[in-house]
Amino acid sequence: MTKTLFGKARWKKTDHVVDEPPPSLRPKKVTKVITAVVLTVVLIYFLFPIYWVIVAATKSNLELVSTNGIWFASNLSELPGAIAANYARLMGWTQGLFWRWIANSLFYSTAAGVIGTLLSVMAGYSLAKFKYRGRNFILGMIMSGLLMPVALLTIPMYIVFHGIGLTNTMASIIIPSCISPFGVFLGRVYAQSSVPTELIEAARIDGASEARIFFTIVLRLLAPAMVTIFLFIFVATWNNFLLPLMMVSSAEIQPVTLGLYGMMSYFNPEKGAVMMGALFGVLPLIVIFLGLQKYWQAGLAAGSVKQ
């Protein structure tokens, strides 16, 4: 940047790229190669189980133990028939309820994620921006909840829900899954660093109510935190097994995790069909992660204030 005769700043054109770091800070070629190799190994490590499940989903029980474990048992031209056979076994063993289990898991995870995220950011915002008696005690109780194993609370929750007559209902899975001490903690951290107190005070001076401030300003500022909390609750609810096992006895409202466990409980189950069910069961998680990952990188205040 140079200055003109009248003191105004003027950018001077240069040949180098602005975003490129200076030569002294650029990584060495050896460092780039090592980084690429390590990232490639990590990528293979995470993608290989998915590839193996895809291969196993096309095989029968005999083919699983008698053929190459990392390649298909059938020729590529015969794969559609093998896939159709395992799909027919999957539908037969589940009595046509498999896609209903997928829908149940999607409903449980989405409902728990939406409600739990809203409750978490409301509680976190309250702990971060309001001063009231007992706030530190409440925060301590929430932090202690992070140390409690979820499995340890399943039996007490079953006793409570059985006493109020909510066992074997969808509410018995959704309500406990909405409770997320980590979500409250994360909401508080984001509210402390991303919600300016001056902005809240200015809104109050303009006559905005606390509810309007929260739903029109705070929620936009906490959007990245909400996406993160939603994904944590969604995945935890989708993968939860012990809670549905204790609460649900009707096959029509089972989640997919409990349904696949029921398939494996039979004598000599069709493992290829189970692998296909596991593959279908993990696809929604992959889709939702790929669909929401861009929001993690969004600016904390993007779109929250008028420019």
PDB file of C-alpha atoms in Angstrom:
ATOM      1  CA  MET A   1       0.000   0.000   0.000  1.00  0.00           C
ATOM      2  CA  THR A   2       1.311   3.465  -0.939  1.00  0.00           C
ATOM      3  CA  LYS A   3       0.111   6.987  -0.302  1.00  0.00           C
ATOM      4  CA  THR A   4      -0.807   9.569  -2.941  1.00  0.00           C
ATOM      5  CA  LEU A   5       0.029  13.266  -2.868  1.00  0.00           C
ATOM      6  CA  PHE A   6      -3.118  14.034  -0.830  1.00  0.00           C
ATOM      7  CA  GLY A   7      -2.434  11.325   1.718  1.00  0.00           C
ATOM      8  CA  LYS A   8      -5.055   8.869   0.506  1.00  0.00           C
ATOM      9  CA  ALA A   9      -4.180   5.203   0.677  1.00  0.00           C
ATOM     10  CA  ARG A  10      -3.837   3.353  -2.593  1.00  0.00           C
ATOM     11  CA  TRP A  11      -3.101  -0.349  -3.045  1.00  0.00           C
ATOM     12  CA  LYS A  12      -0.091  -1.093  -5.187  1.00  0.00           C
ATOM     13  CA  LYS A  13      -0.402  -3.973  -7.610  1.00  0.00           C
ATOM     14  CA  THR A  14       1.980  -6.825  -6.978  1.00  0.00           C
ATOM     15  CA  ASP A  15       2.739 -10.009  -8.834  1.00  0.00           C
ATOM     16  CA  HIS A  16       2.451 -12.426  -5.891  1.00  0.00           C
ATOM     17  CA  VAL A  17      -0.817 -13.909  -4.665  1.00  0.00           C
ATOM     18  CA  VAL A  18      -2.244 -12.112  -1.651  1.00  0.00           C
ATOM     19  CA  ASP A  19      -3.458 -15.251   0.150  1.00  0.00           C
ATOM     20  CA  GLU A  20      -0.185 -17.117  -0.253  1.00  0.00           C
ATOM     21  CA  PRO A  21       2.067 -17.028   2.846  1.00  0.00           C
ATOM     22  CA  PRO A  22       5.596 -15.665   2.603  1.00  0.00           C
ATOM     23  CA  PRO A  23       8.352 -18.135   1.631  1.00  0.00           C
ATOM     24  CA  SER A  24       9.601 -18.364   5.221  1.00  0.00           C
ATOM     25  CA  LEU A  25       6.220 -19.668   6.410  1.00  0.00           C
ATOM     26  CA  ARG A  26       5.494 -22.038   3.557  1.00  0.00           C
ATOM     27  CA  PRO A  27       5.665 -25.742   4.472  1.00  0.00           C
ATOM     28  CA  LYS A  28       8.479 -27.774   3.040  1.00  0.00           C
ATOM     29  CA  LYS A  29       7.872 -30.326   0.315  1.00  0.00           C
ATOM     30  CA  VAL A  30       8.677 -33.187   2.695  1.00  0.00           C
ATOM     31  CA  THR A  31       6.081 -31.892   5.133  1.00  0.00           C
ATOM     32  CA  LYS A  32       3.469 -31.757   2.388  1.00  0.00           C
ATOM     33  CA  VAL A  33       4.227 -35.331   1.329  1.00  0.00           C
ATOM     34  CA  ILE A  34       4.068 -36.667   4.888  1.00  0.00           C
ATOM     35  CA  THR A  35       0.802 -34.816   5.506  1.00  0.00           C
ATOM     36  CA  ALA A  36      -0.726 -36.204   2.317  1.00  0.00           C
ATOM     37  CA  VAL A  37       0.337 -39.754   3.218  1.00  0.00           C
ATOM     38  CA  VAL A  38      -1.043 -39.501   6.771  1.00  0.00           C
ATOM     39  CA  LEU A  39      -4.354 -38.052   5.580  1.00  0.00           C
ATOM     40  CA  THR A  40      -4.648 -40.775   2.938  1.00  0.00           C
ATOM     41  CA  VAL A  41      -4.108 -43.487   5.570  1.00  0.00           C
ATOM     42  CA  VAL A  42      -6.693 -41.876   7.855  1.00  0.00           C
ATOM     43  CA  LEU A  43      -9.163 -41.618   4.958  1.00  0.00           C
ATOM     44  CA  ILE A  44      -8.735 -45.319   4.158  1.00  0.00           C
ATOM     45  CA  TYR A  45      -9.100 -46.185   7.841  1.00  0.00           C
ATOM     46  CA  PHE A  46     -12.467 -44.448   8.061  1.00  0.00           C
ATOM     47  CA  LEU A  47     -13.841 -45.466   4.659  1.00  0.00           C
ATOM     48  CA  PHE A  48     -12.789 -49.112   4.689  1.00  0.00           C
ATOM     49  CA  PRO A  49     -15.512 -50.263   7.166  1.00  0.00           C
ATOM     50  CA  ILE A  50     -18.178 -48.723   4.935  1.00  0.00           C
ATOM     51  CA  TYR A  51     -16.678 -50.463   1.908  1.00  0.00           C
ATOM     52  CA  TRP A  52     -16.589 -53.776   3.787  1.00  0.00           C
ATOM     53  CA  VAL A  53     -20.247 -53.442   4.796  1.00  0.00           C
ATOM     54  CA  ILE A  54     -21.170 -52.777   1.157  1.00  0.00           C
ATOM     55  CA  VAL A  55     -19.325 -55.934   0.079  1.00  0.00           C
ATOM     56  CA  ALA A  56     -20.770 -58.042   2.910  1.00  0.00           C
ATOM     57  CA  ALA A  57     -24.299 -56.864   2.125  1.00  0.00           C
ATOM     58  CA  THR A  58     -24.149 -58.757  -1.181  1.00  0.00           C
ATOM     59  CA  LYS A  59     -23.171 -62.134   0.293  1.00  0.00           C
ATOM     60  CA  SER A  60     -24.907 -65.081   1.893  1.00  0.00           C
ATOM     61  CA  ASN A  61     -23.777 -66.727   5.136  1.00  0.00           C
ATOM     62  CA  LEU A  62     -21.708 -69.301   3.265  1.00  0.00           C
ATOM     63  CA  GLU A  63     -20.104 -66.706   1.010  1.00  0.00           C
ATOM     64  CA  LEU A  64     -19.119 -64.571   3.990  1.00  0.00           C
ATOM     65  CA  VAL A  65     -16.807 -67.312   5.291  1.00  0.00           C
ATOM     66  CA  SER A  66     -15.730 -68.964   2.036  1.00  0.00           C
ATOM     67  CA  THR A  67     -14.893 -66.040  -0.270  1.00  0.00           C
ATOM     68  CA  ASN A  68     -12.508 -63.097  -0.269  1.00  0.00           C
ATOM     69  CA  GLY A  69     -13.586 -60.801   2.541  1.00  0.00           C
ATOM     70  CA  ILE A  70     -12.762 -57.570   0.737  1.00  0.00           C
ATOM     71  CA  TRP A  71     -14.301 -58.367  -2.637  1.00  0.00           C
ATOM     72  CA  PHE A  72     -17.660 -59.450  -3.983  1.00  0.00           C
ATOM     73  CA  ALA A  73     -18.513 -63.137  -4.180  1.00  0.00           C
ATOM     74  CA  SER A  74     -20.451 -62.738  -7.422  1.00  0.00           C
ATOM     75  CA  ASN A  75     -19.455 -61.348 -10.767  1.00  0.00           C
ATOM     76  CA  LEU A  76     -20.377 -57.734 -11.396  1.00  0.00           C
ATOM     77  CA  SER A  77     -23.132 -58.885 -13.744  1.00  0.00           C
ATOM     78  CA  GLU A  78     -24.600 -61.069 -10.985  1.00  0.00           C
ATOM     79  CA  LEU A  79     -24.458 -58.396  -8.264  1.00  0.00           C
ATOM     80  CA  PRO A  80     -28.005 -57.047  -8.839  1.00  0.00           C
ATOM     81  CA  GLY A  81     -29.381 -60.544  -8.261  1.00  0.00           C
ATOM     82  CA  ALA A  82     -27.332 -61.006  -5.068  1.00  0.00           C
ATOM     83  CA  ILE A  83     -28.437 -57.609  -3.775  1.00  0.00           C
ATOM     84  CA  ALA A  84     -32.082 -58.391  -4.564  1.00  0.00           C
ATOM     85  CA  ALA A  85     -31.798 -61.755  -2.779  1.00  0.00           C
ATOM     86  CA  ASN A  86     -30.398 -60.200   0.397  1.00  0.00           C
ATOM     87  CA  TYR A  87     -32.990 -57.424   0.257  1.00  0.00           C
ATOM     88  CA  ALA A  88     -35.743 -60.058   0.044  1.00  0.00           C
ATOM     89  CA  ARG A  89     -34.213 -61.846   3.049  1.00  0.00           C
ATOM     90  CA  LEU A  90     -34.070 -58.538   4.941  1.00  0.00           C
ATOM     91  CA  MET A  91     -37.733 -57.796   4.269  1.00  0.00           C
ATOM     92  CA  GLY A  92     -38.700 -61.373   5.112  1.00  0.00           C
ATOM     93  CA  TRP A  93     -36.833 -61.543   8.397  1.00  0.00           C
ATOM     94  CA  THR A  94     -38.182 -58.149   9.505  1.00  0.00           C
ATOM     95  CA  GLN A  95     -41.737 -58.997   8.324  1.00  0.00           C
ATOM     96  CA  GLY A  96     -41.743 -55.859   6.185  1.00  0.00           C
ATOM     97  CA  LEU A  97     -41.073 -53.565   9.161  1.00  0.00           C
ATOM     98  CA  PHE A  98     -37.522 -52.564   8.302  1.00  0.00           C
ATOM     99  CA  TRP A  99     -38.346 -49.244   6.597  1.00  0.00           C
ATOM    100  CA  ARG A 100     -40.747 -48.461   9.396  1.00  0.00           C
ATOM    101  CA  TRP A 101     -37.865 -48.908  11.830  1.00  0.00           C
ATOM    102  CA  ILE A 102     -35.803 -46.502   9.731  1.00  0.00           C
ATOM    103  CA  ALA A 103     -38.684 -44.008   9.811  1.00  0.00           C
ATOM    104  CA  ASN A 104     -39.011 -44.466  13.582  1.00  0.00           C
ATOM    105  CA  SER A 105     -35.307 -43.784  14.117  1.00  0.00           C
ATOM    106  CA  LEU A 106     -35.516 -40.739  11.858  1.00  0.00           C
ATOM    107  CA  PHE A 107     -38.507 -39.420  13.790  1.00  0.00           C
ATOM    108  CA  TYR A 108     -36.958 -40.088  17.214  1.00  0.00           C
ATOM    109  CA  SER A 109     -33.629 -38.502  16.276  1.00  0.00           C
ATOM    110  CA  THR A 110     -35.146 -35.465  14.548  1.00  0.00           C
ATOM    111  CA  ALA A 111     -37.667 -34.748  17.309  1.00  0.00           C
ATOM    112  CA  ALA A 112     -35.088 -35.207  20.058  1.00  0.00           C
ATOM    113  CA  GLY A 113     -32.546 -33.158  18.117  1.00  0.00           C
ATOM    114  CA  VAL A 114     -34.861 -30.210  17.494  1.00  0.00           C
ATOM    115  CA  ILE A 115     -36.353 -30.110  20.997  1.00  0.00           C
ATOM    116  CA  GLY A 116     -33.052 -30.864  22.730  1.00  0.00           C
ATOM    117  CA  THR A 117     -31.187 -28.220  20.721  1.00  0.00           C
ATOM    118  CA  LEU A 118     -33.749 -25.550  21.545  1.00  0.00           C
ATOM    119  CA  LEU A 119     -33.720 -26.443  25.247  1.00  0.00           C
ATOM    120  CA  SER A 120     -29.915 -26.551  25.312  1.00  0.00           C
ATOM    121  CA  VAL A 121     -29.371 -23.136  23.733  1.00  0.00           C
ATOM    122  CA  MET A 122     -32.111 -21.597  25.894  1.00  0.00           C
ATOM    123  CA  ALA A 123     -30.511 -22.979  29.065  1.00  0.00           C
ATOM    124  CA  GLY A 124     -26.999 -22.085  27.883  1.00  0.00           C
ATOM    125  CA  TYR A 125     -28.058 -18.531  26.993  1.00  0.00           C
ATOM    126  CA  SER A 126     -29.716 -18.154  30.387  1.00  0.00           C
ATOM    127  CA  LEU A 127     -26.617 -19.340  32.254  1.00  0.00           C
ATOM    128  CA  ALA A 128     -24.359 -17.074  30.193  1.00  0.00           C
ATOM    129  CA  LYS A 129     -26.305 -13.804  30.093  1.00  0.00           C
ATOM    130  CA  PHE A 130     -28.626 -13.704  33.117  1.00  0.00           C
ATOM    131  CA  LYS A 131     -27.650 -13.297  36.745  1.00  0.00           C
ATOM    132  CA  TYR A 132     -29.900 -14.993  39.270  1.00  0.00           C
ATOM    133  CA  ARG A 133     -29.621 -16.855  42.531  1.00  0.00           C
ATOM    134  CA  GLY A 134     -28.545 -20.478  42.160  1.00  0.00           C
ATOM    135  CA  ARG A 135     -27.005 -20.075  38.713  1.00  0.00           C
ATOM    136  CA  ASN A 136     -23.634 -21.495  39.751  1.00  0.00           C
ATOM    137  CA  PHE A 137     -25.319 -24.430  41.486  1.00  0.00           C
ATOM    138  CA  ILE A 138     -27.318 -25.230  38.360  1.00  0.00           C
ATOM    139  CA  LEU A 139     -24.175 -25.009  36.259  1.00  0.00           C
ATOM    140  CA  GLY A 140     -22.405 -27.371  38.650  1.00  0.00           C
ATOM    141  CA  MET A 141     -25.254 -29.872  38.405  1.00  0.00           C
ATOM    142  CA  ILE A 142     -25.126 -29.728  34.612  1.00  0.00           C
ATOM    143  CA  MET A 143     -21.362 -30.222  34.619  1.00  0.00           C
ATOM    144  CA  SER A 144     -21.740 -33.213  36.925  1.00  0.00           C
ATOM    145  CA  GLY A 145     -24.255 -34.618  34.432  1.00  0.00           C
ATOM    146  CA  LEU A 146     -21.415 -34.792  31.893  1.00  0.00           C
ATOM    147  CA  LEU A 147     -19.696 -37.312  34.167  1.00  0.00           C
ATOM    148  CA  MET A 148     -22.717 -39.609  34.476  1.00  0.00           C
ATOM    149  CA  PRO A 149     -22.790 -42.590  32.090  1.00  0.00           C
ATOM    150  CA  VAL A 150     -26.036 -42.694  30.138  1.00  0.00           C
ATOM    151  CA  ALA A 151     -26.387 -46.423  30.742  1.00  0.00           C
ATOM    152  CA  LEU A 152     -26.390 -45.797  34.503  1.00  0.00           C
ATOM    153  CA  LEU A 153     -29.519 -43.638  34.192  1.00  0.00           C
ATOM    154  CA  THR A 154     -31.498 -46.002  31.969  1.00  0.00           C
ATOM    155  CA  ILE A 155     -32.994 -48.181  34.721  1.00  0.00           C
ATOM    156  CA  PRO A 156     -34.034 -45.202  36.927  1.00  0.00           C
ATOM    157  CA  MET A 157     -35.639 -43.572  33.881  1.00  0.00           C
ATOM    158  CA  TYR A 158     -37.471 -46.817  33.100  1.00  0.00           C
ATOM    159  CA  ILE A 159     -38.845 -46.939  36.644  1.00  0.00           C
ATOM    160  CA  VAL A 160     -40.048 -43.343  36.385  1.00  0.00           C
ATOM    161  CA  PHE A 161     -41.640 -43.796  32.957  1.00  0.00           C
ATOM    162  CA  HIS A 162     -43.224 -47.084  34.002  1.00  0.00           C
ATOM    163  CA  GLY A 163     -44.731 -45.353  37.035  1.00  0.00           C
ATOM    164  CA  ILE A 164     -46.363 -42.656  34.897  1.00  0.00           C
ATOM    165  CA  GLY A 165     -47.480 -45.123  32.231  1.00  0.00           C
ATOM    166  CA  LEU A 166     -45.267 -43.929  29.358  1.00  0.00           C
ATOM    167  CA  THR A 167     -43.325 -47.108  28.660  1.00  0.00           C
ATOM    168  CA  ASN A 168     -43.743 -48.662  25.226  1.00  0.00           C
ATOM    169  CA  THR A 169     -44.513 -45.251  23.733  1.00  0.00           C
ATOM    170  CA  MET A 170     -42.555 -42.953  21.431  1.00  0.00           C
ATOM    171  CA  ALA A 171     -42.385 -40.360  24.202  1.00  0.00           C
ATOM    172  CA  SER A 172     -40.355 -42.771  26.337  1.00  0.00           C
ATOM    173  CA  ILE A 173     -37.517 -42.484  23.800  1.00  0.00           C
ATOM    174  CA  ILE A 174     -37.867 -38.845  22.752  1.00  0.00           C
ATOM    175  CA  ILE A 175     -38.128 -37.235  26.203  1.00  0.00           C
ATOM    176  CA  PRO A 176     -34.941 -38.751  27.727  1.00  0.00           C
ATOM    177  CA  SER A 177     -33.020 -38.147  24.488  1.00  0.00           C
ATOM    178  CA  CYS A 178     -33.788 -34.404  24.641  1.00  0.00           C
ATOM    179  CA  ILE A 179     -31.737 -34.037  27.813  1.00  0.00           C
ATOM    180  CA  SER A 180     -28.185 -33.086  26.842  1.00  0.00           C
ATOM    181  CA  PRO A 181     -25.832 -31.674  29.509  1.00  0.00           C
ATOM    182  CA  PHE A 182     -23.139 -31.334  26.855  1.00  0.00           C
ATOM    183  CA  GLY A 183     -25.561 -29.348  24.694  1.00  0.00           C
ATOM    184  CA  VAL A 184     -26.253 -26.934  27.556  1.00  0.00           C
ATOM    185  CA  PHE A 185     -22.541 -26.568  28.231  1.00  0.00           C
ATOM    186  CA  LEU A 186     -21.776 -25.915  24.561  1.00  0.00           C
ATOM    187  CA  GLY A 187     -24.682 -23.462  24.294  1.00  0.00           C
ATOM    188  CA  ARG A 188     -23.352 -21.552  27.289  1.00  0.00           C
ATOM    189  CA  VAL A 189     -19.836 -21.385  25.845  1.00  0.00           C
ATOM    190  CA  TYR A 190     -21.110 -20.100  22.489  1.00  0.00           C
ATOM    191  CA  ALA A 191     -23.464 -17.607  24.168  1.00  0.00           C
ATOM    192  CA  GLN A 192     -20.629 -16.173  26.235  1.00  0.00           C
ATOM    193  CA  SER A 193     -18.354 -15.647  23.255  1.00  0.00           C
ATOM    194  CA  SER A 194     -20.789 -14.994  20.410  1.00  0.00           C
ATOM    195  CA  VAL A 195     -23.673 -12.992  21.864  1.00  0.00           C
ATOM    196  CA  PRO A 196     -22.541  -9.414  22.669  1.00  0.00           C
ATOM    197  CA  THR A 197     -24.119  -8.036  25.821  1.00  0.00           C
ATOM    198  CA  GLU A 198     -24.257  -4.609  24.185  1.00  0.00           C
ATOM    199  CA  LEU A 199     -26.467  -5.991  21.406  1.00  0.00           C
ATOM    200  CA  ILE A 200     -28.912  -7.426  23.944  1.00  0.00           C
ATOM    201  CA  GLU A 201     -29.011  -4.178  25.906  1.00  0.00           C
ATOM    202  CA  ALA A 202     -29.606  -2.187  22.726  1.00  0.00           C
ATOM    203  CA  ALA A 203     -32.530  -4.442  21.835  1.00  0.00           C
ATOM    204  CA  ARG A 204     -33.985  -3.992  25.313  1.00  0.00           C
ATOM    205  CA  ILE A 205     -33.688  -0.202  25.018  1.00  0.00           C
ATOM    206  CA  ASP A 206     -35.583  -0.410  21.716  1.00  0.00           C
ATOM    207  CA  GLY A 207     -38.403  -2.142  23.570  1.00  0.00           C
ATOM    208  CA  ALA A 208     -37.886  -5.744  22.443  1.00  0.00           C
ATOM    209  CA  SER A 209     -39.067  -8.413  24.834  1.00  0.00           C
ATOM    210  CA  GLU A 210     -36.753 -11.185  26.060  1.00  0.00           C
ATOM    211  CA  ALA A 211     -38.553 -13.733  23.895  1.00  0.00           C
ATOM    212  CA  ARG A 212     -38.187 -11.575  20.794  1.00  0.00           C
ATOM    213  CA  ILE A 213     -34.501 -10.964  21.525  1.00  0.00           C
ATOM    214  CA  PHE A 214     -33.891 -14.683  21.872  1.00  0.00           C
ATOM    215  CA  PHE A 215     -35.820 -15.864  18.831  1.00  0.00           C
ATOM    216  CA  THR A 216     -34.822 -13.060  16.430  1.00  0.00           C
ATOM    217  CA  ILE A 217     -31.235 -12.268  17.461  1.00  0.00           C
ATOM    218  CA  VAL A 218     -29.732 -14.884  19.763  1.00  0.00           C
ATOM    219  CA  LEU A 219     -30.786 -17.920  17.754  1.00  0.00           C
ATOM    220  CA  ARG A 220     -29.110 -16.510  14.633  1.00  0.00           C
ATOM    221  CA  LEU A 221     -25.909 -15.809  16.526  1.00  0.00           C
ATOM    222  CA  LEU A 222     -25.943 -19.323  17.965  1.00  0.00           C
ATOM    223  CA  ALA A 223     -26.628 -21.058  14.642  1.00  0.00           C
ATOM    224  CA  PRO A 224     -23.243 -22.885  14.479  1.00  0.00           C
ATOM    225  CA  ALA A 225     -23.701 -24.085  18.063  1.00  0.00           C
ATOM    226  CA  MET A 226     -27.223 -25.251  17.275  1.00  0.00           C
ATOM    227  CA  VAL A 227     -26.044 -27.292  14.296  1.00  0.00           C
ATOM    228  CA  THR A 228     -23.344 -28.935  16.414  1.00  0.00           C
ATOM    229  CA  ILE A 229     -25.714 -29.692  19.298  1.00  0.00           C
ATOM    230  CA  PHE A 230     -28.354 -31.013  16.900  1.00  0.00           C
ATOM    231  CA  LEU A 231     -25.882 -33.401  15.291  1.00  0.00           C
ATOM    232  CA  PHE A 232     -24.669 -34.686  18.672  1.00  0.00           C
ATOM    233  CA  ILE A 233     -28.211 -35.349  19.887  1.00  0.00           C
ATOM    234  CA  PHE A 234     -29.300 -36.780  16.523  1.00  0.00           C
ATOM    235  CA  VAL A 235     -26.419 -39.257  16.361  1.00  0.00           C
ATOM    236  CA  ALA A 236     -26.724 -40.205  20.041  1.00  0.00           C
ATOM    237  CA  THR A 237     -30.448 -40.875  19.653  1.00  0.00           C
ATOM    238  CA  TRP A 238     -29.993 -42.794  16.401  1.00  0.00           C
ATOM    239  CA  ASN A 239     -27.303 -45.041  17.906  1.00  0.00           C
ATOM    240  CA  ASN A 240     -29.018 -45.475  21.272  1.00  0.00           C
ATOM    241  CA  PHE A 241     -29.725 -49.110  21.988  1.00  0.00           C
ATOM    242  CA  LEU A 242     -30.134 -49.664  25.726  1.00  0.00           C
ATOM    243  CA  LEU A 243     -32.885 -47.071  26.221  1.00  0.00           C
ATOM    244  CA  PRO A 244     -35.181 -48.473  23.464  1.00  0.00           C
ATOM    245  CA  LEU A 245     -34.413 -51.995  24.669  1.00  0.00           C
ATOM    246  CA  MET A 246     -35.715 -51.086  28.142  1.00  0.00           C
ATOM    247  CA  MET A 247     -38.607 -48.850  27.112  1.00  0.00           C
ATOM    248  CA  VAL A 248     -40.070 -50.401  23.957  1.00  0.00           C
ATOM    249  CA  SER A 249     -41.601 -53.841  23.511  1.00  0.00           C
ATOM    250  CA  SER A 250     -43.795 -53.298  20.444  1.00  0.00           C
ATOM    251  CA  ALA A 251     -42.153 -54.066  17.097  1.00  0.00           C
ATOM    252  CA  GLU A 252     -44.056 -51.266  15.337  1.00  0.00           C
ATOM    253  CA  ILE A 253     -42.302 -48.470  17.267  1.00  0.00           C
ATOM    254  CA  GLN A 254     -38.820 -49.972  17.492  1.00  0.00           C
ATOM    255  CA  PRO A 255     -35.860 -47.999  16.125  1.00  0.00           C
ATOM    256  CA  VAL A 256     -33.585 -49.617  13.575  1.00  0.00           C
ATOM    257  CA  THR A 257     -30.877 -50.429  16.142  1.00  0.00           C
ATOM    258  CA  LEU A 258     -33.289 -52.530  18.184  1.00  0.00           C
ATOM    259  CA  GLY A 259     -34.728 -54.104  15.045  1.00  0.00           C
ATOM    260  CA  LEU A 260     -31.319 -55.239  13.786  1.00  0.00           C
ATOM    261  CA  TYR A 261     -30.534 -56.626  17.233  1.00  0.00           C
ATOM    262  CA  GLY A 262     -33.732 -58.658  17.004  1.00  0.00           C
ATOM    263  CA  MET A 263     -32.576 -60.084  13.676  1.00  0.00           C
ATOM    264  CA  MET A 264     -29.276 -61.200  15.193  1.00  0.00           C
ATOM    265  CA  SER A 265     -31.100 -62.816  18.110  1.00  0.00           C
ATOM    266  CA  TYR A 266     -32.485 -65.582  15.883  1.00  0.00           C
ATOM    267  CA  PHE A 267     -30.676 -68.884  15.431  1.00  0.00           C
ATOM    268  CA  ASN A 268     -28.411 -68.765  12.358  1.00  0.00           C
ATOM    269  CA  PRO A 269     -29.438 -65.272  11.164  1.00  0.00           C
ATOM    270  CA  GLU A 270     -28.896 -64.093   7.607  1.00  0.00           C
ATOM    271  CA  LYS A 271     -25.798 -61.994   8.262  1.00  0.00           C
ATOM    272  CA  GLY A 272     -25.632 -60.589   4.740  1.00  0.00           C
ATOM    273  CA  ALA A 273     -29.169 -59.252   5.151  1.00  0.00           C
ATOM    274  CA  VAL A 274     -28.195 -57.793   8.527  1.00  0.00           C
ATOM    275  CA  MET A 275     -25.220 -56.075   6.889  1.00  0.00           C
ATOM    276  CA  MET A 276     -27.557 -54.609   4.284  1.00  0.00           C
ATOM    277  CA  GLY A 277     -29.820 -53.354   7.061  1.00  0.00           C
ATOM    278  CA  ALA A 278     -26.841 -51.817   8.850  1.00  0.00           C
ATOM    279  CA  LEU A 279     -25.807 -50.117   5.618  1.00  0.00           C
ATOM    280  CA  PHE A 280     -29.280 -48.671   5.103  1.00  0.00           C
ATOM    281  CA  GLY A 281     -29.298 -47.674   8.772  1.00  0.00           C
ATOM    282  CA  VAL A 282     -26.133 -45.598   8.507  1.00  0.00           C
ATOM    283  CA  LEU A 283     -26.985 -43.818   5.239  1.00  0.00           C
ATOM    284  CA  PRO A 284     -29.216 -41.159   6.903  1.00  0.00           C
ATOM    285  CA  LEU A 285     -26.349 -40.235   9.240  1.00  0.00           C
ATOM    286  CA  ILE A 286     -23.985 -39.810   6.303  1.00  0.00           C
ATOM    287  CA  VAL A 287     -26.520 -37.674   4.437  1.00  0.00           C
ATOM    288  CA  ILE A 288     -27.227 -35.390   7.385  1.00  0.00           C
ATOM    289  CA  PHE A 289     -23.534 -34.891   8.137  1.00  0.00           C
ATOM    290  CA  LEU A 290     -22.760 -34.036   4.520  1.00  0.00           C
ATOM    291  CA  GLY A 291     -25.773 -31.733   4.367  1.00  0.00           C
ATOM    292  CA  LEU A 292     -25.007 -29.785   7.556  1.00  0.00           C
ATOM    293  CA  GLN A 293     -21.219 -29.615   7.522  1.00  0.00           C
ATOM    294  CA  LYS A 294     -21.196 -26.308   5.612  1.00  0.00           C
ATOM    295  CA  TYR A 295     -23.079 -24.603   8.446  1.00  0.00           C
ATOM    296  CA  TRP A 296     -20.251 -25.337  10.888  1.00  0.00           C
ATOM    297  CA  GLN A 297     -18.017 -22.997   8.922  1.00  0.00           C
ATOM    298  CA  ALA A 298     -20.550 -20.209   8.691  1.00  0.00           C
ATOM    299  CA  GLY A 299     -19.787 -16.984  10.525  1.00  0.00           C
ATOM    300  CA  LEU A 300     -21.185 -16.735  14.015  1.00  0.00           C
ATOM    301  CA  ALA A 301     -22.933 -13.456  13.219  1.00  0.00           C
ATOM    302  CA  ALA A 302     -23.789 -14.139   9.578  1.00  0.00           C
ATOM    303  CA  GLY A 303     -27.159 -12.655   8.832  1.00  0.00           C
ATOM    304  CA  SER A 304     -27.904 -11.744  12.446  1.00  0.00           C
ATOM    305  CA  VAL A 305     -27.475  -7.985  12.123  1.00  0.00           C
ATOM    306  CA  LYS A 306     -28.400  -5.665   9.308  1.00  0.00           C
ATOM    307  CA  GLN A 307     -25.383  -4.355   7.444  1.00  0.00           C
TER     308      GLN A 307
END
